[in-house]
Coordinates of C-alpha atoms in Angstrom, one line a residue:
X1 CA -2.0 16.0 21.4
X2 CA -0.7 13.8 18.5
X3 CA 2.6 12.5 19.1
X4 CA 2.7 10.3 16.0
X5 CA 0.6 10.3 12.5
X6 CA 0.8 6.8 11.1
X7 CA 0.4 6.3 8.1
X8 CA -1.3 3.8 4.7
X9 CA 1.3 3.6 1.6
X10 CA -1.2 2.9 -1.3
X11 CA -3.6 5.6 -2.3
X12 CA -2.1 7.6 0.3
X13 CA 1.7 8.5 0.4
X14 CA 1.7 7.0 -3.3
X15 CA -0.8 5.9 -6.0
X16 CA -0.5 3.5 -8.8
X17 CA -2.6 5.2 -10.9
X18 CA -0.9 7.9 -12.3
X19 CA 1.7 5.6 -13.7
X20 CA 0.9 2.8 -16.7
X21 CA -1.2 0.3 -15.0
X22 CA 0.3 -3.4 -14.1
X23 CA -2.4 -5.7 -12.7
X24 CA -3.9 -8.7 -13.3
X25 CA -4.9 -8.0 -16.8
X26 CA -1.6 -6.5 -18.0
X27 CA 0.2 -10.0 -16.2
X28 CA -1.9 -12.4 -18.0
X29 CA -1.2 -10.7 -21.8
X30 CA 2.7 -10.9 -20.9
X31 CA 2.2 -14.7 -19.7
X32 CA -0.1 -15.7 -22.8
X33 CA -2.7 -16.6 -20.8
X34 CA -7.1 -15.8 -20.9
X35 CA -7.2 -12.8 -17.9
X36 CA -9.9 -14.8 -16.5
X37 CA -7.7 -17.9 -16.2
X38 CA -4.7 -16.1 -14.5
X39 CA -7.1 -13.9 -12.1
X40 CA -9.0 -17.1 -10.9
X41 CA -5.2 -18.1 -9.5
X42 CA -4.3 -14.8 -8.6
X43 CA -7.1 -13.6 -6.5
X44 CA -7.7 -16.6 -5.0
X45 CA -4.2 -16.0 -3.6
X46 CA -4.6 -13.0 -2.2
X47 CA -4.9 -13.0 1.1
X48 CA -1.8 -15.6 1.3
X49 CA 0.1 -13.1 -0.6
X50 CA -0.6 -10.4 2.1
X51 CA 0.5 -11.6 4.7
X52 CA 3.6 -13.3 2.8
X53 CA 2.8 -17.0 2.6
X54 CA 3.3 -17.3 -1.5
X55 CA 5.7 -15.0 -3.5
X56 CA 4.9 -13.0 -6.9
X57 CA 7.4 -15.6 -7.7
X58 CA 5.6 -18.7 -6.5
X59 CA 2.4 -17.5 -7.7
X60 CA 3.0 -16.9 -11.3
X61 CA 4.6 -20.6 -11.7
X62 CA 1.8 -22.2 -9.9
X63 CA -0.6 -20.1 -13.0
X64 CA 1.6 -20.8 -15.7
X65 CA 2.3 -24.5 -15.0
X66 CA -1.6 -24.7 -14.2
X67 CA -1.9 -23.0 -18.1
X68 CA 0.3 -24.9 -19.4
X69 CA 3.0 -22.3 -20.8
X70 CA 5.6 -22.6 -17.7
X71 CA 8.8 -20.6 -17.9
X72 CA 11.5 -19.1 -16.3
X73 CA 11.8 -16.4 -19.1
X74 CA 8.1 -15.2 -18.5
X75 CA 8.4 -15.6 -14.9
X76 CA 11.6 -13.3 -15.1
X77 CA 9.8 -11.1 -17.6
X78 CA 6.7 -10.4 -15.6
X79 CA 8.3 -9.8 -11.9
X80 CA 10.4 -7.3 -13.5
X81 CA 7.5 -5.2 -15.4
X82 CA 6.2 -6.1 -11.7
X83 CA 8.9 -4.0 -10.2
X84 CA 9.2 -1.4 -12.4
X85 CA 6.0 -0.2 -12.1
X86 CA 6.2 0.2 -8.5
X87 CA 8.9 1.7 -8.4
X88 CA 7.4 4.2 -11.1
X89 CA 4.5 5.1 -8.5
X90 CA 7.5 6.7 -6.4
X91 CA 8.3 9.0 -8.9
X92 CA 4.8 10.7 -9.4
X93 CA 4.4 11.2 -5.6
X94 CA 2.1 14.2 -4.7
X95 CA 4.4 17.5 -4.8
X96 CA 3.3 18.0 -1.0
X97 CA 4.2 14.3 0.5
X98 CA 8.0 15.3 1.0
X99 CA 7.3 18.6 2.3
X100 CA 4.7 17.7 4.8
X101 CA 6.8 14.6 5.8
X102 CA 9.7 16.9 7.0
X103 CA 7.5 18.8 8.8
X104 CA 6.9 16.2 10.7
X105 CA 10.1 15.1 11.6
X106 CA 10.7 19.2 12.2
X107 CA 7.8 18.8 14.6
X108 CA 9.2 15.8 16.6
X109 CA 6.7 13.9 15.2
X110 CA 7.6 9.9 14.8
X111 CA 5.9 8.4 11.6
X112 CA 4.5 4.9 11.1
X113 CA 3.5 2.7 8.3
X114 CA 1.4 0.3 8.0
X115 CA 0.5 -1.1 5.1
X116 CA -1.3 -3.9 2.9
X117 CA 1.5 -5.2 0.5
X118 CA 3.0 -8.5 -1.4
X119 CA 6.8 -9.4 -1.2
X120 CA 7.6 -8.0 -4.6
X121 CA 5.7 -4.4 -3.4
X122 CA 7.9 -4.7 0.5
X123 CA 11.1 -4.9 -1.6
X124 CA 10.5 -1.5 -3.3
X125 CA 9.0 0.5 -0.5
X126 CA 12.3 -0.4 1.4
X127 CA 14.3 0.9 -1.7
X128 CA 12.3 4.4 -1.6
X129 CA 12.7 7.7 -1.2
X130 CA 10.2 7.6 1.6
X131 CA 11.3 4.9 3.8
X132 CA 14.2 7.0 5.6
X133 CA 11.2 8.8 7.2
X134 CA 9.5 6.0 8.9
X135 CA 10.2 5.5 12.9
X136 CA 8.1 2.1 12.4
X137 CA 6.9 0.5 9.4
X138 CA 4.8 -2.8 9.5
X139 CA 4.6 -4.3 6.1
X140 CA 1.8 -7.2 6.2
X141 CA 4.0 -9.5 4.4
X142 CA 6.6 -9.3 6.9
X143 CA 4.3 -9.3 9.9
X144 CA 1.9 -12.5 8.9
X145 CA -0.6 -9.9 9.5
X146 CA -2.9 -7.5 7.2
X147 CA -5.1 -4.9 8.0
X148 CA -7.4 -4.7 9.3
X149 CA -6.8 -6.9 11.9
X150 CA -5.8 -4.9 15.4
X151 CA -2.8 -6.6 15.7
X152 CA -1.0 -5.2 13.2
X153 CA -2.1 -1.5 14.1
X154 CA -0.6 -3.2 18.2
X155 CA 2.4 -4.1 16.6
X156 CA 2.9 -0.8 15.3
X157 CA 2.4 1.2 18.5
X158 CA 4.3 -1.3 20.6
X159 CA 7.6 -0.3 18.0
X160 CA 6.5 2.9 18.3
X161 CA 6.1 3.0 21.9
X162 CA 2.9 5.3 21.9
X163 CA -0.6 4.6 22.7
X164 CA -3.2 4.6 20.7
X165 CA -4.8 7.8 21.8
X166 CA -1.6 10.1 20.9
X167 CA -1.7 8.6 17.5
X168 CA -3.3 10.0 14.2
X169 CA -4.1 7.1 11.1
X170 CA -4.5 8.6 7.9
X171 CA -5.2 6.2 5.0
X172 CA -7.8 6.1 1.7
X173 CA -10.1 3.9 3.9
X174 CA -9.2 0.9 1.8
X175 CA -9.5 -2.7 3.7
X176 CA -11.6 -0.8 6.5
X177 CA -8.3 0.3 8.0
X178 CA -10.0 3.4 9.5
X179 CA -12.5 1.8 11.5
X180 CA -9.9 -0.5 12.7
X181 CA -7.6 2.3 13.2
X182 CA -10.8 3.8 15.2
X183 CA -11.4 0.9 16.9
X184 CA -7.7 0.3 18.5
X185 CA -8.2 3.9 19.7
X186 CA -6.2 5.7 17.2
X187 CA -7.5 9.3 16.0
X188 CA -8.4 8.6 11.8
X189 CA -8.6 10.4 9.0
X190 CA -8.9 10.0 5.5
X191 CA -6.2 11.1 2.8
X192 CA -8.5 12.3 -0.2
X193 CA -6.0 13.8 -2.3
X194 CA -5.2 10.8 -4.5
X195 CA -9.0 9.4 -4.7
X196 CA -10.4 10.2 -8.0
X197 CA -13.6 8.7 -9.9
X198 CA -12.2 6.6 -12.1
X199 CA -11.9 2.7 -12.4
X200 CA -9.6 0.8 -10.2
X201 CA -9.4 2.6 -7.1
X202 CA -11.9 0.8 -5.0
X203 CA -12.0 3.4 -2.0
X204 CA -14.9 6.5 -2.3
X205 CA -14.9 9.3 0.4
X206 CA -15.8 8.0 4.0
X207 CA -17.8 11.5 5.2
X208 CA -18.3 9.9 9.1
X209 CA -14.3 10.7 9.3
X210 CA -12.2 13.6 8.9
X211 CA -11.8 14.4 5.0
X212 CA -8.0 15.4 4.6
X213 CA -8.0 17.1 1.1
X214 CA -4.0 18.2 0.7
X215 CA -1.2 16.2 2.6
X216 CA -0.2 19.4 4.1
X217 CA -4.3 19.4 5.8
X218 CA -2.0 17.0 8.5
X219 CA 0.2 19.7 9.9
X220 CA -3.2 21.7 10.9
X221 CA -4.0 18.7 13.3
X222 CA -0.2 18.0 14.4

């Protein structure tokens, strides 16, 4: 019996695609700067901006002062096209999301998130329309951890105060999180309804787990 469905934000409860597009390459036009110049900064600072060890913030200065074309106004500029963009991605939700979130609470079904995010992208979820429904949420940048290491998927269930086995994970299957999810002993599934063949979404159907095609697919395993 599931006593829980935790949940992946990106790709899953939201996308980013279905709002104008502000990555890497859309960052570097606002700063002035060659895209290959600002993503050899940026993406070598992933992983520290996961698990919240450099701000959006601290990042862009280190790239402009390393380009040469430092300041605050472009620093200001580009954290707030930043935050505007995700916020946009909660406002093109899938039409089922809401629904088949208050079924769950209906249910008496708690809901977890875990999620894969930077500081600027933990300030919005917080803000959303779909944090309320969260029992537990574990942001990597507030934990110092990022999937898919098992400890964050512990941490989780230890707020949660389930085991594993009486949880469902349903994610896009980005950053292995459903093997992991798997591995820690949680049921997994993968949310398909946002995965479309087109460039920038780097997950592709995983057929070895259960294909979720509509958000609503969850309440026929709850």
């Amino acid at each position: 019996m599931v006593k829980a469905v935790i949940f992946d934000m990106y790709e899953t409860l939201i996308t980013l695609f279905e709002s104008s597009l502000y990555f890497g390459r859309q960052m570097a036009m606002d700063a002035g700067i060659e895209e290959e110049k600002f993503k050899e900064i940026w993406r070598a600072a992933e992983a520290d901006r996961t698990i919240g060890k450099i701000s959006l913030e601290e990042i862009l200065e280190k790239i402009l002062k390393a380009n040469s074309c430092y300041s605050e106004a472009k620093i200001n500029l580009i954290v707030n096209k930043r935050i505007q963009n995700r916020e946009d991605a909660f406002c093109h939700l899938h039409k089922s999301i809401i629904p088949m979130l208050s079924a769950l609470k209906k249910k008496g079904i708690r809901i977890g998130l875990i999620s894969n995010c930077f500081s600027e992208e933990a300030i919005v979820i917080k803000k959303s329309i779909l944090y309320p429904y969260f029992d537990m949420v574990c942001l990597s940048c507030d934990e110092g951890l990022k999937k898919p290491d098992p400890a964050i998927y512990k941490k989780c269930l230890e707020g949660i105060n389930l085991d594993a086995g009486d949880c469902l994970y349903v994610g896009d299957g980005g950053s292995d999180e459903l093997e992991a999810a798997k591995i820690v002993g949680m049921k997994a599934a993968q949310a398909v309804w946002y995965l479309k063949e087109r460039v920038g979404q780097s997950s592709k159907r995983k057929p070895e787990f259960l294909q979720l095609e509509m958000p609503l697919d969850i309440l026929d395993i709850v």
